[in-house]
Structure formats: C-alpha cells, structure tokens
Short mmCIF file of C-alpha atoms in Angstrom, two decimals:
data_model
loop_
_atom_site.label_atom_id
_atom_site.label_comp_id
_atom_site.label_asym_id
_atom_site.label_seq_id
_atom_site.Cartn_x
_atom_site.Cartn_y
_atom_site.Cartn_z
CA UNK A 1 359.64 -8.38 121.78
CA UNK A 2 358.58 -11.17 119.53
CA UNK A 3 357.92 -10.49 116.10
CA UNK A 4 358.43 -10.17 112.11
CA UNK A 5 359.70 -7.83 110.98
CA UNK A 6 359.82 -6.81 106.66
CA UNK A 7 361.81 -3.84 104.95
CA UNK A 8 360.86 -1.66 103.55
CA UNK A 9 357.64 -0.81 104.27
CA UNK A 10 357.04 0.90 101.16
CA UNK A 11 358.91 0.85 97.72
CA UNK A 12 358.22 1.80 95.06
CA UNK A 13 360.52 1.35 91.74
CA UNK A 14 360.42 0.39 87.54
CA UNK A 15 359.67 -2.16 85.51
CA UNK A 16 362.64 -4.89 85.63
CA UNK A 17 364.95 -2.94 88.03
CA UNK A 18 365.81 -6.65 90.59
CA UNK A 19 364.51 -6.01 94.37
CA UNK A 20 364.57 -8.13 97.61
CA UNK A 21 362.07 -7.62 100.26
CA UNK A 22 363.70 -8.75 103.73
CA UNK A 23 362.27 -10.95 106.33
CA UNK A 24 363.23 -11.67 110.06
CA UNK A 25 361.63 -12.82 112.86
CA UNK A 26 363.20 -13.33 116.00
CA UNK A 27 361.12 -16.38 117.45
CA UNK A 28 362.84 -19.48 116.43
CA UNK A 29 360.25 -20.37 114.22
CA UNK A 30 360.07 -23.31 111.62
CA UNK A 31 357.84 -22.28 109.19
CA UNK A 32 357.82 -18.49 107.07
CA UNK A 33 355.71 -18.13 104.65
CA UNK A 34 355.08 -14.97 102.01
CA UNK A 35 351.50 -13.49 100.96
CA UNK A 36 350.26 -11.22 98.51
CA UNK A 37 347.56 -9.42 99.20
CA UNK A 38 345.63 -7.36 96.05
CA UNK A 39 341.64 -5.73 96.86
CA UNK A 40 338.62 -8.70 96.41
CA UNK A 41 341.44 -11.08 96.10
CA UNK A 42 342.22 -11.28 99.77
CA UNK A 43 346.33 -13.08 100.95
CA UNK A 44 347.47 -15.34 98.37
CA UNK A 45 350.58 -17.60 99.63
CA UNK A 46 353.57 -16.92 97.18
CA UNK A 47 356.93 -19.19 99.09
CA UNK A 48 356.70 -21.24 102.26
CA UNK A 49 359.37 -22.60 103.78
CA UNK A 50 359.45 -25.86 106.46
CA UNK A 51 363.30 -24.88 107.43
CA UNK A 52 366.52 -23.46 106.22
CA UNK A 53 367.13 -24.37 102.92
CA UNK A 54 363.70 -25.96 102.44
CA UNK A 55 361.31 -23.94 100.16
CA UNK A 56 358.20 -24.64 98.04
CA UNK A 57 355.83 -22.67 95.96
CA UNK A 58 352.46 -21.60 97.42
CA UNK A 59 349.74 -20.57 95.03
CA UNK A 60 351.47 -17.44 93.47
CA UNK A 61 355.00 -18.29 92.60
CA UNK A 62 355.30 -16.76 89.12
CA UNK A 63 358.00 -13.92 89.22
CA UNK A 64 359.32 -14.23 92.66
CA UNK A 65 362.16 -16.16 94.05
CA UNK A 66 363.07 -16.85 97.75
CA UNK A 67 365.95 -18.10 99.61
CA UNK A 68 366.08 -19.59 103.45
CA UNK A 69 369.64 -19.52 104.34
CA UNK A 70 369.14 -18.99 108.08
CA UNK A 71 366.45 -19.36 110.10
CA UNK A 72 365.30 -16.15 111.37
CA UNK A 73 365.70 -14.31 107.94
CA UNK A 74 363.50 -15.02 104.65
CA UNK A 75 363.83 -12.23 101.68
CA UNK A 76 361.66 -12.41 98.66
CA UNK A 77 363.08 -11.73 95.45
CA UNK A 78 361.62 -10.50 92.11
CA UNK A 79 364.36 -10.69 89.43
CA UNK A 80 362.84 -8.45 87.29
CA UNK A 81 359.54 -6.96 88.60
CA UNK A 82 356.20 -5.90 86.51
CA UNK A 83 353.54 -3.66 86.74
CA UNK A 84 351.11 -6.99 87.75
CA UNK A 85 353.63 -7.53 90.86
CA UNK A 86 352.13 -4.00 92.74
CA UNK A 87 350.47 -5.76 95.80
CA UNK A 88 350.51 -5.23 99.37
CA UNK A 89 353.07 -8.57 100.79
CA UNK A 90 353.25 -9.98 104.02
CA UNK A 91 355.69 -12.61 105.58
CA UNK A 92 354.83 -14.50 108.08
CA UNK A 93 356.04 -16.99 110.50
CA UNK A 94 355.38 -19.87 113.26
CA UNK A 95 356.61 -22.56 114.89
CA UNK A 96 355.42 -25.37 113.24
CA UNK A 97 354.16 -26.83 109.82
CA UNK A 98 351.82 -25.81 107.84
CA UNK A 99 349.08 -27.87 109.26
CA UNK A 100 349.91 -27.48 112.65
CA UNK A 101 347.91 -25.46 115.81
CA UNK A 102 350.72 -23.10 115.90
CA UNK A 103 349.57 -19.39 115.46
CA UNK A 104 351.14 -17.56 112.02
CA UNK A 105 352.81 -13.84 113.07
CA UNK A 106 352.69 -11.67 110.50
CA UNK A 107 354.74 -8.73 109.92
CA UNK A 108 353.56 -5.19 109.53
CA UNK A 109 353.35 -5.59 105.40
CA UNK A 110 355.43 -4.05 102.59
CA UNK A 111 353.68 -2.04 99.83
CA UNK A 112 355.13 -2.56 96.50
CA UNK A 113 354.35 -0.37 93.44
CA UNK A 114 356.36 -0.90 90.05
CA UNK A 115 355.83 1.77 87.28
CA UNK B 1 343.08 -28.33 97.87
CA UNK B 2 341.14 -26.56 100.65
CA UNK B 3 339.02 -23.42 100.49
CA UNK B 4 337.06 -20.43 102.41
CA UNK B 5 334.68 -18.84 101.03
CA UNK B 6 333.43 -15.39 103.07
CA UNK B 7 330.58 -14.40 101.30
CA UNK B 8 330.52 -11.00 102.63
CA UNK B 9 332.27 -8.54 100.89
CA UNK B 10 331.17 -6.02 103.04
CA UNK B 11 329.07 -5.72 105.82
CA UNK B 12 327.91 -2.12 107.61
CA UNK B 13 326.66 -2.49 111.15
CA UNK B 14 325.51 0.51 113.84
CA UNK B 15 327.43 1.02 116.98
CA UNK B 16 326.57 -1.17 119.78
CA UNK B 17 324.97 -3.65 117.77
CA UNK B 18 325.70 -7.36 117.23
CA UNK B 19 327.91 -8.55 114.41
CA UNK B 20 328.10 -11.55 112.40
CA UNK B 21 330.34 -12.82 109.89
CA UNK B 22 330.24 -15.63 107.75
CA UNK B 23 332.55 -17.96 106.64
CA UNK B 24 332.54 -21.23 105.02
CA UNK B 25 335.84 -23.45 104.53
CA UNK B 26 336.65 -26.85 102.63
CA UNK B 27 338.57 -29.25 103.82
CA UNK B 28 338.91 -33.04 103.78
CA UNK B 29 339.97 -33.82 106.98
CA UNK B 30 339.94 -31.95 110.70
CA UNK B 31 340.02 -27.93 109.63
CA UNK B 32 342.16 -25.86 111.57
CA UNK B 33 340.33 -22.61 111.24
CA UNK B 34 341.12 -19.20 112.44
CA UNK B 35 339.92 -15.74 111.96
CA UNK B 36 342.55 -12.83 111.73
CA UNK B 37 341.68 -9.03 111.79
CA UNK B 38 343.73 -6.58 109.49
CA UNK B 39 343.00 -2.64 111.06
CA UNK B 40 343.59 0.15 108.47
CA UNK B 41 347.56 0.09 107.44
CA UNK B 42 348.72 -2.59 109.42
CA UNK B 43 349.27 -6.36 109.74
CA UNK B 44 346.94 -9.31 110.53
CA UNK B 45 346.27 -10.47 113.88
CA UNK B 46 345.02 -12.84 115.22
CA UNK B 47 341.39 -13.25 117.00
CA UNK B 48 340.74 -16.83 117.45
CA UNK B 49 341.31 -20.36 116.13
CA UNK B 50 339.88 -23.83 116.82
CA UNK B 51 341.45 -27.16 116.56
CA UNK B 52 339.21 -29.52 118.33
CA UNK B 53 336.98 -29.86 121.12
CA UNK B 54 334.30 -27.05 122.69
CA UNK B 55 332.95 -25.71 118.99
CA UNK B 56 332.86 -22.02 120.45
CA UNK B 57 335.97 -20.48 120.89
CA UNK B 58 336.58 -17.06 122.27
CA UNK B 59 339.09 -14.38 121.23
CA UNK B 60 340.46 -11.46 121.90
CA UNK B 61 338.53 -8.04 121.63
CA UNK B 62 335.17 -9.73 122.79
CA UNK B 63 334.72 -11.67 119.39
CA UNK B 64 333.79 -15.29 119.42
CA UNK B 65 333.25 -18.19 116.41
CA UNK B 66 331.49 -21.33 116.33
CA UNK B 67 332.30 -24.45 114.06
CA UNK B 68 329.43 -26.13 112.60
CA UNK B 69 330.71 -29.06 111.11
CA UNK B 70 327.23 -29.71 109.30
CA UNK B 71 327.20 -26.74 107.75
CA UNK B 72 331.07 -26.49 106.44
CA UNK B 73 330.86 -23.02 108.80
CA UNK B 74 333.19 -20.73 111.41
CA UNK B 75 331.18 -17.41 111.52
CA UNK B 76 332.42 -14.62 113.67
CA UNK B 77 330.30 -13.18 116.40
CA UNK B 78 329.96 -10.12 118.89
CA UNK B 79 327.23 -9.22 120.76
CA UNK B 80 328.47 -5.20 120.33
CA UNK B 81 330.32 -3.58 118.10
CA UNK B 82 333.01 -0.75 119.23
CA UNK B 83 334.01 1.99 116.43
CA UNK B 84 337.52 0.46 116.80
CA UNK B 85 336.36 -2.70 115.03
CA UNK B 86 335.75 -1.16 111.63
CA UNK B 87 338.85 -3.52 110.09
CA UNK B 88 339.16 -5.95 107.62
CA UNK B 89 338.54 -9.74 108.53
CA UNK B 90 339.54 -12.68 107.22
CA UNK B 91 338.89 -16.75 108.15
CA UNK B 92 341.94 -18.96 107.29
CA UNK B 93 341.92 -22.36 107.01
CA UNK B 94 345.73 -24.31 107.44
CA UNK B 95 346.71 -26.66 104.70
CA UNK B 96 349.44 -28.87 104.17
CA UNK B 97 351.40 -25.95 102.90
CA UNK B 98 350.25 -22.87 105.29
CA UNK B 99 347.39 -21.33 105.53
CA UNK B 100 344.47 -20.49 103.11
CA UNK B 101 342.12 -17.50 103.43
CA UNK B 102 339.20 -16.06 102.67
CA UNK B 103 338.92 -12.96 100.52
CA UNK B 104 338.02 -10.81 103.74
CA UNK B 105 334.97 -8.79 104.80
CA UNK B 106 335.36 -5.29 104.85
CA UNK B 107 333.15 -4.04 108.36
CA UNK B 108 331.61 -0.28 108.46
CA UNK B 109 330.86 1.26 111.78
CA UNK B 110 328.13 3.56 111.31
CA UNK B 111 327.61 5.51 114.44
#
C-alpha cells in the first residue's frame, strides 16, 4: 500500500531534551515536505526537499533541522525543543516539484507537546 | 509569494443541505489549486485539484470546485451534505517551494 508514514504519532517530552520525528514513504517520490499545523493558523511548510541531499527552508524553519539522506526517509529534527514547538506536524510527499500537478500524500500526523 | 485566503472560519450547515466554501488564492502565474479534507484525528486528503482546462472539477465524496479566474476564487461545492463531512477543509495553492494553504474552515453538521 502506498503511503507516508511518521513516528511517533504522539510524543510528548521537556524543554531542550533533542528529538527526531521519522519520515518514510514508500512511493519513489521526489519531493517531501514537513508542515506544522497550530488552531487558526492552518499547515505552515517548515523543510522541503527536491531530492536526497537537497533541502530548503519553507516558511517555519526556526528550531528544526532536517536531513534527506535517502529517498524514501525524511526525519525532522529539533535540537533542543521549546514550549512554542507543541504543534500538530505532518510530512508529506509526491512525485514531483513543488509546482508540479503531482498530488502531495500526507502522513497520518505526529502530535508534539514539550513541557 | 502566493496566498489563500478562506474566509470562513467556520461554517454550520443542516443535513442534506448544500454547502459552499470559499476560497480565494494569489498567485502570479497559472495556480495549481487543490482542496484537501482533514476528518477528526487524521491526515489530509485529498478532494480535488485543477491545473487547466474545464474550470469545474469534481472530486471524491460528491464535492466539486470551480475556478473563477476573475474573481481570484476555487470555492468548494455540494449539493448535500452527509454527517460524515463534518471535517476540516483546507484550499492549497502550489508554489515554487510546495504547497501553500489556507487556514481551513471548520464544517458543523447539524442534524
């Protein structure tokens, strides 16, 4: 079955204590992407990346880090996580650019709360 | 940098009636629009999108959009609502670097 896939769902930990959020998806796609997604505020785009080793801040970048050393996989990273980070995050992928026609998949979200 | 704008925060609509949601995007060239639903604790899927051509698109689940390019618009349509649609909706528009969306419409299903 095609799809994205994020662990863990839910986590919660403490101020400054490092955590990675995994991403895979299993479609040969291009393009992954991660969101934030906080209430009135709607998905924010935090990392994209075109291809494997290829990344680029979205809108959001401040206090996350990302890495695309294979294709299928894309964890985000938060070196030393605040209270501000507790969001609801989503990773997506698809097959082409940005721009392109190509549907975004999301995975099933990961929901983040830092005491 | 592009934009959508849903001006909707929330919108409460009776069983079996028709449904309407706005969106507005900017965009300097062609948009690539879409609509995705979110249903209580899980992901985003998708509905519909348009690229080009016929300006009404269908989706999945009965809903349907038009693009206006006159009015800067993609609102969401269907002619009856089903309980299972109370959800969370958002209109995306795709940028150089991904996709930008709207800050969703929260729908009520009143029976």
């Amino acid at each position: 079955e095609a799809q994205v896939t994020q662990n863990p769902r839910y986590l919660i930990t403490v101020t400054g204590k490092k955590l990675t959020v995994t991403c895979s998806q299993n479609m040969n796609h291009e393009y992954m992407s991660w969101y934030r997604q906080d209430p009135g505020l709607g998905l924010r785009q935090i990392y994209y990346s075109m291809n494997v080793e290829v990344t680029d801040k979205g809108d959001v970048p401040e206090g996350y880090k990302v890495s695309r050393k294979e294709k299928r996989n894309f964890p985000l990273i938060l070196e030393s996580p605040s209270p501000n980070q507790t969001s609801l995050y989503f990773c997506a992928s698809s097959l082409g650019r940005g721009t392109s026609t190509d549907t975004q998949y999301f995975g099933p979200g990961t929901r983040l709360t830092v005491l | 940098a592009q934009s959508v704008t849903q001006p909707d925060i929330h919108i409460t609509v009776s069983e079996g009636a028709s449904l309407e949601l706005r969106c507005n995007y900017s965009y300097g060239a062609t948009p690539y629009l879409f609509w995705y639903v979110q249903s209580p604790g899980q992901g985003l899927q998708l509905l519909l999108k348009y690229f080009s051509g016929d300006t009404l698109v269908q989706g999945i689940k009965g809903f349907e959009a038009e693009f206006k390019r006159s009015q800067s618009s993609f609102n969401l349509r269907k002619p009856s609502v089903h309980w299972s649609d109370a959800a969370e909706y958002f209109c995306a528009v795709a940028g150089a670097d991904g996709l930008t969306f709207g800050k969703g419409t929260h729908l009520i299903i009143q029976p």
